[in-house]
Structures are given as structure tokens and as C-alpha cells.
CSV table of C-alpha atoms (C1' of nucleotides) in Angstrom, one decimal:
chain,number,residue,atom,x,y,z
V,98,MET,CA,75.4,6.9,-11.0
V,99,THR,CA,74.5,4.7,-7.8
V,100,ARG,CA,70.9,4.2,-6.5
V,101,LEU,CA,70.7,3.8,-2.8
V,102,VAL,CA,67.0,3.3,-2.8
V,103,VAL,CA,66.1,0.0,-2.5
V,104,PRO,CA,64.3,-1.0,-5.9
V,105,ARG,CA,60.4,-0.5,-5.2
V,106,ALA,CA,58.2,-4.2,-5.1
V,107,LYS,CA,56.1,-3.1,-8.2
V,108,THR,CA,58.8,-3.5,-10.8
V,109,ALA,CA,56.3,-4.0,-13.4
V,110,LEU,CA,55.6,-0.1,-13.3
V,111,ASN,CA,59.5,1.0,-12.1
V,112,PRO,CA,59.8,3.2,-15.2
V,113,ILE,CA,63.5,1.7,-14.6
V,114,ILE,CA,63.2,-1.5,-15.4
V,115,ALA,CA,59.7,-1.2,-18.0
V,116,VAL,CA,61.6,1.6,-20.0
V,117,ASP,CA,60.8,-0.1,-23.3
V,118,LEU,CA,57.9,-0.9,-22.7
V,119,ALA,CA,55.8,2.0,-23.9
V,120,SER,CA,55.8,5.4,-25.0
V,121,ARG,CA,55.8,8.5,-22.6
V,122,GLY,CA,52.3,9.5,-22.8
V,123,GLU,CA,51.1,5.4,-22.7
V,124,ARG,CA,53.4,6.0,-19.1
V,125,LYS,CA,51.7,8.6,-18.2
V,126,LEU,CA,48.5,7.1,-18.2
V,127,ARG,CA,49.6,3.8,-17.0
V,128,THR,CA,50.9,5.6,-13.8
V,129,ARG,CA,47.4,7.7,-13.8
V,130,ALA,CA,45.7,4.5,-13.8
V,131,HIS,CA,47.7,3.0,-11.0
V,132,LEU,CA,46.9,5.7,-8.7
V,133,MET,CA,43.5,5.1,-9.4
V,134,GLU,CA,43.5,1.0,-8.7
V,135,GLY,CA,45.1,2.0,-5.3
V,136,ALA,CA,42.7,3.7,-4.2
V,137,LEU,CA,39.8,1.4,-5.5
V,138,GLU,CA,42.1,-1.4,-3.6
V,139,LEU,CA,42.4,0.2,-0.1
V,140,MET,CA,38.5,1.1,-0.6
V,141,GLY,CA,37.9,-3.1,-0.8
V,142,GLN,CA,39.6,-3.7,2.4
V,143,GLY,CA,36.8,-1.5,3.9
V,144,ARG,CA,37.5,1.6,3.9
V,145,GLY,CA,35.5,4.7,2.9
V,146,PHE,CA,37.2,6.7,0.0
V,147,SER,CA,37.3,9.8,2.1
V,148,SER,CA,39.6,8.2,5.0
V,149,LEU,CA,41.9,7.5,2.3
V,150,SER,CA,45.0,9.9,2.4
V,151,LEU,CA,46.8,10.9,-1.0
V,152,ARG,CA,50.2,9.0,0.4
V,153,GLU,CA,48.5,6.1,1.1
V,154,VAL,CA,47.4,6.1,-2.6
V,155,THR,CA,50.2,6.9,-3.7
V,156,ARG,CA,52.2,4.0,-1.5
V,157,ALA,CA,49.8,1.3,-2.7
V,158,ALA,CA,50.3,2.5,-6.6
V,159,GLY,CA,53.9,2.5,-6.6
V,160,VAL,CA,55.0,6.2,-6.8
V,161,VAL,CA,56.0,9.1,-4.6
V,162,PRO,CA,53.9,11.4,-2.8
V,163,ALA,CA,54.7,14.1,-5.4
V,164,SER,CA,54.1,12.2,-8.3
V,165,PHE,CA,50.3,12.5,-7.1
V,166,TYR,CA,49.9,16.1,-8.3
V,167,ARG,CA,51.0,15.4,-11.8
V,168,HIS,CA,47.7,14.0,-12.5
V,169,PHE,CA,45.2,14.6,-9.6
V,170,ARG,CA,44.9,18.2,-8.6
V,171,ASP,CA,43.9,16.4,-5.2
V,172,LEU,CA,42.0,13.3,-3.9
V,173,ASP,CA,38.8,14.8,-5.0
V,174,GLU,CA,39.5,15.3,-8.1
V,175,LEU,CA,40.9,11.6,-8.7
V,176,GLY,CA,37.4,10.7,-6.8
V,177,LEU,CA,35.6,12.1,-9.5
V,178,ALA,CA,37.5,9.9,-12.5
V,179,LEU,CA,36.5,7.2,-10.3
V,180,VAL,CA,33.2,8.1,-10.8
V,181,GLU,CA,33.7,8.6,-14.7
V,182,GLU,CA,35.5,4.8,-14.5
V,183,SER,CA,32.9,3.3,-12.6
V,184,GLY,CA,30.1,4.9,-14.8
V,185,ALA,CA,31.3,3.3,-17.8
V,186,THR,CA,31.2,-0.4,-16.3
V,187,LEU,CA,27.9,0.6,-14.7
V,188,ARG,CA,27.1,1.3,-19.0
V,189,ARG,CA,28.5,-1.7,-20.2
V,190,LEU,CA,26.0,-3.9,-17.9
V,191,LEU,CA,23.4,-2.2,-20.5
V,192,ARG,CA,25.2,-2.5,-23.3
V,193,ASP,CA,26.2,-6.3,-22.8
V,194,VAL,CA,22.5,-6.9,-22.0
V,195,ARG,CA,21.4,-5.5,-25.1
V,196,ARG,CA,23.7,-7.3,-27.3
V,197,ASP,CA,22.7,-10.5,-25.6
V,198,GLY,CA,19.2,-9.5,-25.8
V,199,ILE,CA,17.3,-11.2,-22.9
V,200,PRO,CA,14.5,-14.2,-23.2
V,201,LEU,CA,11.4,-12.9,-22.5
V,202,THR,CA,10.8,-16.6,-20.2
V,203,ASP,CA,12.2,-15.8,-16.6
V,204,MET,CA,13.5,-12.4,-18.1
V,205,LEU,CA,14.0,-10.9,-14.8
V,206,ARG,CA,15.7,-14.1,-12.9
V,207,LYS,CA,17.9,-14.0,-15.8
V,208,SER,CA,18.9,-10.2,-15.6
V,209,VAL,CA,19.3,-10.3,-11.8
V,210,GLN,CA,22.3,-13.4,-12.5
V,211,ILE,CA,23.2,-11.2,-14.8
V,212,TYR,CA,23.8,-8.3,-12.8
V,213,LYS,CA,25.4,-10.7,-10.0
V,214,HIS,CA,28.0,-11.6,-12.2
V,215,HIS,CA,28.7,-7.8,-13.6
V,216,VAL,CA,28.9,-7.1,-10.0
V,217,GLU,CA,31.5,-9.5,-9.0
V,218,ALA,CA,33.2,-9.1,-11.8
V,219,HIS,CA,33.6,-5.3,-11.3
V,220,ARG,CA,33.5,-5.2,-7.4
V,221,LEU,CA,35.9,-2.2,-6.6
V,222,HIS,CA,33.7,0.0,-9.2
V,223,PHE,CA,30.4,-1.2,-7.5
V,224,LEU,CA,32.0,-1.1,-4.0
V,225,PHE,CA,32.7,2.5,-4.9
V,226,ILE,CA,29.8,3.4,-6.3
V,227,ALA,CA,27.7,2.3,-3.5
V,228,GLY,CA,29.8,3.8,-1.2
V,229,GLU,CA,30.3,7.0,-2.1
V,230,ARG,CA,26.9,7.3,-3.5
V,231,GLY,CA,25.0,8.1,0.1
V,232,GLY,CA,28.2,9.4,2.3
V,233,GLY,CA,31.3,11.0,1.4
V,234,ALA,CA,32.0,14.5,-0.6
V,235,PRO,CA,29.3,16.3,-1.8
V,236,VAL,CA,30.8,16.7,-4.9
V,237,ILE,CA,31.6,12.9,-5.3
V,238,ARG,CA,27.9,12.4,-4.5
V,239,LYS,CA,26.6,13.9,-7.0
V,240,ALA,CA,28.6,13.2,-9.3
V,241,ILE,CA,27.7,9.3,-8.9
V,242,ARG,CA,23.7,10.4,-8.9
V,243,THR,CA,24.2,12.0,-11.9
V,244,GLU,CA,25.9,9.0,-13.7
V,245,GLU,CA,22.8,7.1,-11.7
V,246,SER,CA,20.3,9.2,-13.4
V,247,HIS,CA,21.8,8.8,-16.5
V,248,PHE,CA,21.9,5.1,-16.2
V,249,ALA,CA,18.7,5.3,-15.6
V,250,SER,CA,17.5,7.1,-18.2
V,251,GLU,CA,19.1,5.4,-20.7
V,252,MET,CA,17.4,2.4,-19.6
V,253,ALA,CA,14.1,3.2,-20.1
V,254,GLN,CA,15.1,4.3,-23.1
V,255,ASP,CA,16.1,0.4,-24.4
V,256,MET,CA,12.7,-0.6,-22.6
V,257,ARG,CA,10.8,1.6,-24.7
V,258,ALA,CA,12.9,0.5,-27.8
V,259,LEU,CA,12.1,-3.1,-26.6
V,260,GLY,CA,8.7,-2.7,-26.8
V,261,LEU,CA,8.4,-2.9,-22.8
V,262,LEU,CA,5.4,-1.6,-21.0
V,263,PRO,CA,4.1,0.8,-24.2
V,264,GLY,CA,1.1,1.5,-22.2
V,265,LEU,CA,3.7,3.5,-19.8
V,266,SER,CA,4.3,7.7,-20.1
V,267,SER,CA,7.9,8.4,-20.8
V,268,GLU,CA,7.6,10.2,-17.6
V,269,THR,CA,6.5,7.5,-15.5
V,270,LEU,CA,8.9,5.0,-17.7
V,271,ARG,CA,11.7,7.0,-16.1
V,272,MET,CA,10.6,7.0,-12.7
V,273,LEU,CA,10.0,3.3,-13.0
V,274,CYS,CA,13.7,2.8,-14.0
V,275,GLY,CA,14.7,5.0,-11.1
V,276,LEU,CA,13.5,2.9,-8.3
V,277,VAL,CA,14.2,-0.1,-10.1
V,278,VAL,CA,18.1,1.5,-10.1
V,279,THR,CA,17.7,2.0,-6.5
V,280,THR,CA,17.3,-1.2,-6.0
V,281,MET,CA,19.8,-2.5,-8.0
V,282,ILE,CA,22.5,-0.7,-5.9
V,283,ASN,CA,20.8,-1.8,-2.9
V,284,ALA,CA,21.3,-4.7,-4.0
V,285,ALA,CA,25.0,-4.2,-5.2
V,286,THR,CA,25.8,-3.8,-1.7
V,287,GLU,CA,24.4,-6.7,-0.3
V,288,ILE,CA,26.1,-8.9,-2.9
V,289,LEU,CA,29.8,-7.6,-2.2
V,290,ASP,CA,29.0,-7.6,1.3
V,291,LEU,CA,28.4,-11.9,1.1
V,292,PRO,CA,30.2,-14.3,3.0
V,293,ARG,CA,31.8,-16.5,0.5
V,294,GLN,CA,31.0,-20.1,-0.1
V,295,GLN,CA,27.5,-19.6,1.1
V,296,PRO,CA,24.7,-20.8,-1.6
V,297,ARG,CA,22.1,-20.4,1.0
V,298,LEU,CA,22.6,-17.1,1.7
V,299,GLU,CA,23.3,-16.1,-1.8
V,300,LYS,CA,19.9,-17.9,-3.1
V,301,GLU,CA,18.3,-16.4,-0.2
V,302,LEU,CA,19.6,-12.8,-1.3
V,303,VAL,CA,19.3,-13.3,-5.6
V,304,ASP,CA,15.2,-14.6,-4.8
V,305,ASN,CA,14.4,-11.6,-2.4
V,306,PHE,CA,16.1,-8.8,-5.2
V,307,VAL,CA,14.0,-11.3,-7.6
V,308,ARG,CA,10.8,-10.7,-6.2
V,309,GLN,CA,11.5,-6.9,-5.5
V,310,LEU,CA,11.6,-6.4,-9.4
V,311,ARG,CA,8.5,-8.4,-9.9
V,312,LEU,CA,6.7,-6.9,-7.7
V,313,VAL,CA,7.9,-3.7,-9.0
V,314,PHE,CA,7.3,-4.4,-12.6
V,315,LEU,CA,3.6,-6.0,-11.4
V,316,GLY,CA,3.1,-2.7,-10.3
V,317,ALA,CA,4.3,-1.1,-13.8
V,318,SER,CA,2.0,-3.4,-15.8
V,319,ALA,CA,-0.8,-2.3,-13.6
V,320,TRP,CA,0.2,1.1,-13.7
V,321,ARG,CA,-2.9,3.6,-15.6
V,322,ASP,CA,-1.0,7.5,-16.0
V,323,ARG,CA,-4.1,9.9,-15.6
O,93,MET,CA,44.3,21.6,4.1
O,94,THR,CA,43.1,24.1,7.0
O,95,ARG,CA,39.6,23.8,8.6
O,96,LEU,CA,38.3,25.8,10.6
O,97,VAL,CA,36.0,24.9,13.5
O,98,VAL,CA,33.9,27.1,15.5
O,99,PRO,CA,34.8,25.8,18.9
O,100,ARG,CA,31.5,25.2,20.9
O,101,ALA,CA,30.6,27.5,23.5
O,102,LYS,CA,32.2,25.9,26.4
O,103,THR,CA,30.4,27.4,29.2
O,104,ALA,CA,27.3,25.3,28.7
O,105,LEU,CA,29.3,22.3,29.7
O,106,ASN,CA,31.9,23.9,32.0
O,107,PRO,CA,32.1,21.9,34.9
O,108,ILE,CA,32.9,25.0,36.4
O,109,ILE,CA,30.5,26.7,35.7
O,110,ALA,CA,27.8,24.3,35.4
O,111,VAL,CA,28.9,22.6,38.5
O,112,ASP,CA,25.7,22.3,40.4
O,113,LEU,CA,23.7,21.5,36.9
O,114,ALA,CA,24.0,18.1,37.6
O,115,SER,CA,25.1,15.0,39.3
O,116,ARG,CA,28.3,13.1,38.0
O,117,GLY,CA,26.9,10.8,36.2
O,118,GLU,CA,24.5,13.0,34.2
O,119,ARG,CA,27.3,15.0,33.1
O,120,LYS,CA,29.2,12.4,32.6
O,121,LEU,CA,26.4,11.3,29.6
O,122,ARG,CA,26.1,15.0,28.5
O,123,THR,CA,29.4,15.0,27.4
O,124,ARG,CA,29.0,11.5,25.9
O,125,ALA,CA,25.8,13.2,24.1
O,126,HIS,CA,28.2,16.1,23.4
O,127,LEU,CA,31.2,13.9,21.9
O,128,MET,CA,27.9,12.0,19.6
O,129,GLU,CA,26.7,15.5,18.7
O,130,GLY,CA,30.1,17.1,17.7
O,131,ALA,CA,30.6,14.0,15.0
O,132,LEU,CA,26.9,14.4,13.4
O,133,GLU,CA,27.3,18.0,13.1
O,134,LEU,CA,30.9,17.6,10.8
O,135,MET,CA,29.1,15.3,9.0
O,136,GLY,CA,26.5,17.6,8.5
O,137,GLN,CA,29.3,19.9,7.2
O,138,GLY,CA,29.6,17.5,4.3
O,139,ARG,CA,31.8,14.9,5.8
O,140,GLY,CA,32.1,11.0,5.5
O,141,PHE,CA,32.2,9.7,9.6
O,142,SER,CA,35.2,7.7,8.7
O,143,SER,CA,37.0,10.8,7.8
O,144,LEU,CA,36.7,12.5,10.9
O,145,SER,CA,40.0,12.5,13.1
O,146,LEU,CA,39.4,11.7,16.9
O,147,ARG,CA,40.3,15.5,17.3
O,148,GLU,CA,38.3,16.7,16.0
O,149,VAL,CA,35.0,15.0,17.3
O,150,THR,CA,36.5,16.1,20.9
O,151,ARG,CA,37.3,19.8,19.9
O,152,ALA,CA,33.6,20.1,18.5
O,153,ALA,CA,32.0,18.6,22.0
O,154,GLY,CA,34.2,21.0,23.2
O,155,VAL,CA,36.4,18.7,25.3
O,156,VAL,CA,41.0,17.6,25.4
O,157,PRO,CA,41.4,14.5,23.4
O,158,ALA,CA,41.8,12.4,25.7
O,159,SER,CA,38.5,12.9,27.5
O,160,PHE,CA,37.6,10.9,24.4
O,161,TYR,CA,38.4,7.6,26.2
O,162,ARG,CA,36.9,7.9,29.0
O,163,HIS,CA,33.8,7.2,26.9
O,164,PHE,CA,34.2,5.6,23.6
O,165,ARG,CA,37.4,2.8,22.9
O,166,ASP,CA,37.6,4.4,19.9
O,167,LEU,CA,35.9,6.0,16.9
O,168,ASP,CA,34.1,2.8,15.6
O,169,GLU,CA,32.4,3.0,19.3
O,170,LEU,CA,31.2,6.2,19.1
O,171,GLY,CA,29.7,5.6,15.4
O,172,LEU,CA,28.2,2.3,16.5
O,173,ALA,CA,26.2,4.8,19.4
O,174,LEU,CA,25.5,6.8,16.5
O,175,VAL,CA,23.8,3.6,14.9
O,176,GLU,CA,21.5,3.1,18.1
O,177,GLU,CA,20.7,6.7,17.9
O,178,SER,CA,19.7,7.0,14.9
O,179,GLY,CA,17.7,3.9,15.0
O,180,ALA,CA,15.8,5.0,17.7
O,181,THR,CA,15.3,8.0,15.6
O,182,LEU,CA,14.0,5.6,12.4
O,183,ARG,CA,11.2,3.3,15.1
O,184,ARG,CA,10.2,7.0,16.3
O,185,LEU,CA,8.8,7.5,13.3
O,186,LEU,CA,6.7,4.3,12.9
O,187,ARG,CA,5.4,5.1,16.7
O,188,ASP,CA,4.2,8.3,15.4
O,189,VAL,CA,2.4,7.2,12.5
O,190,ARG,CA,1.1,4.4,14.5
O,191,ARG,CA,-0.6,6.8,17.5
O,192,ASP,CA,-1.5,9.7,15.0
O,193,GLY,CA,-3.2,7.0,12.6
O,194,ILE,CA,-3.3,7.4,8.8
O,195,PRO,CA,-6.3,8.3,6.9
O,196,LEU,CA,-7.1,5.5,3.9
O,197,THR,CA,-7.6,7.9,1.5
O,198,ASP,CA,-4.2,9.9,0.1
O,199,MET,CA,-2.7,8.0,2.9
O,200,LEU,CA,0.3,7.8,0.6
O,201,ARG,CA,0.7,10.8,-0.1
O,202,LYS,CA,0.7,11.5,3.6
O,203,SER,CA,2.8,9.7,5.0
O,204,VAL,CA,5.2,10.6,2.6
O,205,GLN,CA,4.8,14.4,4.4
O,206,ILE,CA,5.1,12.9,7.8
O,207,TYR,CA,8.7,11.0,6.6
O,208,LYS,CA,10.1,14.4,5.0
O,209,HIS,CA,9.3,16.4,8.1
O,210,HIS,CA,10.9,13.7,10.4
O,211,VAL,CA,13.7,13.4,8.0
O,212,GLU,CA,14.4,16.9,8.0
O,213,ALA,CA,13.3,17.5,12.2
O,214,HIS,CA,16.1,15.0,12.1
O,215,ARG,CA,18.6,15.8,9.4
O,216,LEU,CA,21.4,14.3,10.9
O,217,HIS,CA,20.4,11.2,11.6
O,218,PHE,CA,19.2,10.4,8.6
O,219,LEU,CA,22.6,12.4,6.7
O,220,PHE,CA,24.3,9.6,9.1
O,221,ILE,CA,22.5,6.7,7.8
O,222,ALA,CA,22.2,7.4,4.6
O,223,GLY,CA,25.9,8.3,4.5
O,224,GLU,CA,27.0,5.0,6.4
O,225,ARG,CA,24.5,2.4,4.8
O,226,GLY,CA,26.6,2.2,2.0
O,227,GLY,CA,30.5,3.2,2.6
O,228,GLY,CA,32.1,3.5,5.7
O,229,ALA,CA,33.8,1.1,8.0
O,230,PRO,CA,32.0,-2.4,7.6
O,231,VAL,CA,31.0,-2.8,11.6
O,232,ILE,CA,28.9,0.2,11.2
O,233,ARG,CA,27.6,-0.6,7.9
O,234,LYS,CA,26.6,-3.9,9.0
O,235,ALA,CA,24.8,-2.0,11.9
O,236,ILE,CA,23.3,0.1,10.3
O,237,ARG,CA,21.5,-2.8,7.9
O,238,THR,CA,20.5,-4.2,11.2
O,239,GLU,CA,18.8,-1.3,12.3
O,240,GLU,CA,16.8,-1.3,9.0
O,241,SER,CA,15.9,-5.2,9.0
O,242,HIS,CA,14.4,-4.6,12.3
O,243,PHE,CA,12.4,-1.2,10.7
O,244,ALA,CA,11.1,-3.3,8.3
O,245,SER,CA,10.0,-5.9,9.8
O,246,GLU,CA,8.2,-3.3,12.6
O,247,MET,CA,7.0,-2.0,9.3
O,248,ALA,CA,5.5,-5.5,8.2
O,249,GLN,CA,3.7,-5.9,11.9
O,250,ASP,CA,2.1,-3.0,11.6
O,251,MET,CA,1.0,-3.2,8.3
O,252,ARG,CA,-0.7,-7.1,9.5
O,253,ALA,CA,-1.8,-5.5,12.2
O,254,LEU,CA,-3.7,-2.6,10.5
O,255,GLY,CA,-5.0,-4.7,7.9
O,256,LEU,CA,-3.5,-3.8,5.1
O,257,LEU,CA,-3.0,-6.0,2.0
O,258,PRO,CA,-4.3,-9.5,3.7
O,259,GLY,CA,-3.8,-11.1,0.9
O,260,LEU,CA,0.2,-11.1,1.2
O,261,SER,CA,2.0,-14.1,3.1
O,262,SER,CA,4.3,-12.6,6.2
O,263,GLU,CA,7.5,-13.7,4.1
O,264,THR,CA,6.1,-11.3,1.3
O,265,LEU,CA,5.3,-8.6,3.3
O,266,ARG,CA,8.4,-8.4,4.6
O,267,MET,CA,10.1,-8.7,1.7
O,268,LEU,CA,7.6,-5.5,0.4
O,269,CYS,CA,9.0,-3.7,3.5
O,270,GLY,CA,12.3,-4.0,2.8
O,271,LEU,CA,11.4,-2.4,-1.1
O,272,VAL,CA,9.9,0.5,0.8
O,273,VAL,CA,12.5,0.7,3.5
O,274,THR,CA,15.2,1.2,0.4
O,275,THR,CA,13.4,3.5,-1.0
O,276,MET,CA,12.8,5.7,1.6
O,277,ILE,CA,16.4,5.8,2.7
O,278,ASN,CA,17.2,7.0,-1.2
O,279,ALA,CA,14.6,9.4,-0.7
O,280,ALA,CA,15.6,10.6,2.6
O,281,THR,CA,19.3,11.3,1.0
O,282,GLU,CA,17.6,13.5,-2.1
O,283,ILE,CA,15.6,15.6,0.8
O,284,LEU,CA,18.9,16.1,2.8
O,285,ASP,CA,20.4,17.5,-0.8
O,286,LEU,CA,17.9,19.6,-1.9
O,287,PRO,CA,18.8,23.3,-2.5
O,288,ARG,CA,16.7,25.4,0.4
O,289,GLN,CA,13.8,27.3,-1.0
O,290,GLN,CA,12.8,25.8,-3.9
O,291,PRO,CA,9.8,24.3,-3.7
O,292,ARG,CA,9.6,23.3,-7.6
O,293,LEU,CA,12.4,20.8,-7.1
O,294,GLU,CA,10.9,20.0,-3.3
O,295,LYS,CA,7.5,19.1,-5.2
O,296,GLU,CA,9.1,17.0,-8.1
O,297,LEU,CA,11.0,15.4,-5.6
O,298,VAL,CA,8.2,14.6,-3.1
O,299,ASP,CA,5.7,13.7,-6.4
O,300,ASN,CA,8.8,11.0,-7.6
O,301,PHE,CA,8.4,9.5,-4.1
O,302,VAL,CA,5.0,9.4,-4.3
O,303,ARG,CA,4.6,7.9,-7.3
O,304,GLN,CA,7.5,5.2,-7.0
O,305,LEU,CA,5.6,4.1,-3.4
O,306,ARG,CA,2.1,3.9,-5.4
O,307,LEU,CA,3.6,2.0,-8.0
O,308,VAL,CA,5.4,-0.5,-5.3
O,309,PHE,CA,1.8,-1.1,-3.3
O,310,LEU,CA,0.3,-1.5,-6.6
O,311,GLY,CA,2.3,-4.0,-7.4
O,312,ALA,CA,1.8,-5.5,-4.0
O,313,SER,CA,-1.5,-5.1,-4.3
O,314,ALA,CA,-2.3,-7.9,-7.7
O,315,TRP,CA,0.8,-10.0,-5.9
O,316,ARG,CA,-0.6,-13.4,-5.7
O,317,ASP,CA,1.9,-15.5,-3.6
O,318,ARG,CA,2.4,-19.3,-5.4
Q,295,DG,C1',72.7,16.0,-32.0
Q,296,DC,C1',71.4,19.0,-29.2
Q,297,DC,C1',67.3,21.1,-26.6
Q,298,DT,C1',63.4,21.4,-24.3
Q,299,DT,C1',59.8,19.0,-21.6
Q,300,DG,C1',58.2,16.7,-17.7
Q,301,DA,C1',57.1,12.1,-15.2
Q,302,DG,C1',59.0,10.6,-11.2
Q,303,DT,C1',62.2,11.2,-7.3
Q,304,DA,C1',64.6,12.7,-2.2
Q,305,DA,C1',64.7,15.6,1.0
Q,306,DA,C1',62.1,18.5,4.2
Q,307,DC,C1',58.1,21.4,6.4
Q,308,DG,C1',55.4,22.4,9.7
Q,309,DA,C1',50.6,21.1,11.0
Q,310,DA,C1',47.4,17.8,12.7
Q,311,DC,C1',46.9,13.0,14.2
Q,312,DG,C1',46.1,8.9,18.2
Q,313,DT,C1',47.6,7.6,22.3
Q,314,DT,C1',50.2,8.0,27.0
Q,315,DC,C1',50.7,9.3,31.2
Q,316,DA,C1',51.0,11.9,35.7
Q,317,DC,C1',47.9,15.3,37.8
Q,318,DT,C1',44.1,18.3,39.9
Q,319,DG,C1',39.7,18.8,41.8
Q,320,DA,C1',35.1,18.3,42.9
Q,321,DA,C1',31.5,14.4,43.9
Q,322,DA,C1',30.0,10.5,46.2
Q,323,DG,C1',30.9,7.1,49.5
Q,324,DC,C1',32.3,6.5,54.5
P,194,DG,C1',35.0,15.5,58.1
P,195,DC,C1',38.6,11.8,55.4
P,196,DT,C1',39.0,9.2,51.5
P,197,DT,C1',37.9,7.6,47.5
P,198,DT,C1',36.8,8.0,42.9
P,199,DC,C1',37.0,9.6,38.1
P,200,DA,C1',35.7,12.7,34.3
P,201,DG,C1',38.4,16.1,32.9
P,202,DT,C1',43.1,18.3,31.8
P,203,DG,C1',47.9,20.0,29.8
P,204,DA,C1',52.2,18.2,28.2
P,205,DA,C1',54.5,15.1,25.4
P,206,DC,C1',55.8,11.0,22.9
P,207,DG,C1',56.0,9.4,17.4
P,208,DT,C1',53.7,8.8,13.4
P,209,DT,C1',51.5,10.1,9.6
P,210,DC,C1',49.9,13.6,6.5
P,211,DG,C1',50.1,17.5,2.4
P,212,DT,C1',52.6,20.5,0.2
P,213,DT,C1',56.7,22.5,-1.8
P,214,DT,C1',61.2,22.5,-3.6
P,215,DA,C1',64.8,21.7,-6.3
P,216,DC,C1',66.4,17.8,-9.3
P,217,DT,C1',67.3,13.6,-12.4
P,218,DC,C1',67.3,12.1,-16.5
P,219,DA,C1',65.0,9.4,-20.6
P,220,DA,C1',61.5,10.7,-24.4
P,221,DG,C1',60.5,13.7,-28.3
P,222,DG,C1',60.8,17.7,-30.7
P,223,DC,C1',64.0,20.5,-34.1
DNA sequence: GCCTTGAGTAAACGAACGTTCACTGAAAGC
DNA sequence: GCTTTCAGTGAACGTTCGTTTACTCAAGGC
């Protein structure tokens, strides 16, 4: 049987070539992942998720438009999958910090450094979160808010476990972490917008971020529940 | 996907009927305003600006697609006009607060109340700002960041003039206001997402917002520049 | 080994899109 | 009053869109 179609550029995932690389289920998961990556890549070029078309996404993923429906009902469903994936990335930040432990000296600055690296290492996930948390489809926005909320709660729990700010009630601790998360995500947008190779701007941004957090924690340590 | 869009009532601005209502220049400005309002209204239905089509916007404004080009080169240019308009709305908040004066007792809570009313009274502008500051076209995002920055600087200036937190350096005051603005805009999204007629949720949100600001200002009053 | 399953394909559809063009006709300029 | 200007029109164009359809053909079940 002759093939009239020029082979697709993305040979790595062409089933005709990659036939023996994986089981059927694994290949399906891989295509699904390619669809999600394709959407993220398009967003990485300065596009909002809600401006993407289904055909664009399938094109970026190297499949035909109709294939999309084998994996998602529509773009919103893909968006929700991206929320979940990005939420996992967010959580991994806490897990890494927890595992490494944080020295009490210069703790804030160190945490900000870790965070900055994490954001840069998972650029597209943070771009997605920061971009869709405000605008975009309500269903996606709400899912992101839920992820954020869980993240803040987990952070509060960690602080409790570490014995930080023992004077604060759980409610206040949670409020504090909500504020910290907002500040973090705002900083993520700024980190991602940084022009490359501008150490001056970079230092300024990090310094400002550190100071904001220092201010917040200074307030927290002076806080008295009544 | 089919979308049912209710066409704007043409009669109010139909030149054939409204012929005597204004000069040519005034009517041009009115159409321009209708285009901007049309875009905002569509966003008010849960759409991101970058997902709007030129034809949709003209439909909502009650003009033919080709008319669009008499006012804007493309949708980005309309977006930048919306940034400017929304920035003016943002500034008006400061002006109003300045004019009314703020009582020193329960100042934070009062300010939050004023802010909440302002956000609700200019729902679409805040929706636009909060929605496009993170995602969307880079050119628009940057313009919003610039507006925010000016707003924060103006706020710092006002605080200086009022003699609040006299111990802080200008730089620190500016950093503080940046943090406050971030927190405000985040709260705007939450205010706008509130389900109607839910006083319980509303109080919770306002309380949380007030506490976050209180924490921040508590930190500011304990801050020592070195 | 045959049969079923289902991920991915190719083609087609009507709808919506951005943009252009020549036009109309009231307002503004003279 | 005659002429010029220009905001808005209506039609047309080539694209791209989302979705459906019948299909192919390995993988996996029996």
C-alpha cells in the first residue's frame, strides 16, 4: 500500500515509525501528552490559552484534528488537564523544599532562589497558571484557584510542622499563606517576563520579591489574634 | 460552536435617526466607545480578550466589520485603548479616596469597602485589568503593568503626603505599595467572581482582604531600613 | 489464528473569520 | 450652493475553524 502523504516532521511519535516503542496504551498517553505540550508551547509564544484553536493544538502535537477527540471532549477539558499537571508542578515545589530543608539563616532569600529556579525550570506550567488564573474561561480559572488554595493550605501545614510562627492561629496562618501565594504567582509573571541576560533587572526583581515577603513575615510575627 | 449574541439596539446610535444628536467628530468618538464597550461586554460574559474576534466586537457595537478599521488598526490597538481607559478608572479610585479623606479609625476596613464598591461599579474595567495582566498578548500585559506601576507610585506619594509611615524610605514605601496593589487586584478577581446574594461569602472575602492588608501594614510599621 | 478494538487518518461540511474594495450620503469647508 | 471629506455600508475573497464521517490497520483478547 502506497502512502501519498509526506511523512510528518515529528517522526518520534509517528506510529508507523515508532511502532515498536510502546504498547497501545502507552502510545495513547504519549499522544495525549503531546497535545498538552503543544498547547503549552503555543502559549509560550505569548498566546492566551483561550485564543488557541483546536486545529493549532493538533498541528503542534503532530496529529490530525479528528484525533483530538480520542483524548479530550474539547479544549476546556484539555485546559483542565493542564491545570492538574501544573498543580502537580506547583506541589513539587513544596516537596522539594521540604526534602532539602531550609536553613534558618537567610531563609527567605534562599526560598526565593529555589522558587525562581523552579519557575524557570517549569516555565510553561507557571506561564499557564499565571496567565489563566485571572482571565480565560471561568471553569479553568476556578480550577486554578482551587489548586492555589490547596497549595496555600499545604504551605500552612508545613509551617506548622516546622514550628514557624507558633503564635498564629490556623486561620491566620492560612490567611498569611494565601497572601504569600498571591505574591509568589505575581512574581512568577515578572520572572517569566524578564529579558534574558539582564542581571541588573534580575537582581532588582529578586530583591523586591524578598523584601515583600520579609515585610509580610515581619507583619506575621507581630500579629496578635484577638 | 454557535454563539447567540444579542445585537445592540441600533436606534440609539443609528446616524439616520440620531442625525441631529451630535457633530461628526462626536459621533465618531461614540462609535469608537461602542466598540470598546462591546469588547468589554463580551469579556463580561466570561471570555478572555484574546479570544474575541473582530467581527464579534463590531457585532456587539452595532456596526459592520469594515467600520472597525476607521478606529483601530487591529484588536491589539483596541486593547491598548482599553488599558488606558481602565487605568483612568483605577486612578479615579485614588482621587476619590483623596477627596473624601479617610478617617484614621478603622481606616483599612473603610478603604476596602470603598475599593469593593469601586470594583463593582466598574466591573468590566477591573475584569479587563485582572484578566489581561497575567495572560493575553504581551503588549497589552506590559501596558497594564505600567499602569499598575504608576498607580503604586501615586499611592506611595499620597501616603507620603498624608504622613503615613514616615519612617519608611521612599524605596520601601514603593515596594509596600507594589505589594498592596498586587493584593488589591487579586482581591478584585475574587470580588468579581462572587456569586450574587451570598452575604456570608462576601463577608468572608472582605474580612480576609482586610486582614491581609492589616498584616502588610503591620509589617510596614515594624520595618526598619538598614 | 481469527476477531475485536480503537488510535489515528483523510476528506468533507458549513460557519466564522480578517481584510479589501468600491460605494453612499450627510457633515464640514469654502 | 458646490465640493470635499470620511464614517459607515455591503459584498466579496481566501483562510481557518470545529465537527462528523467512513476508513485503515496494528495491538490485544480469546
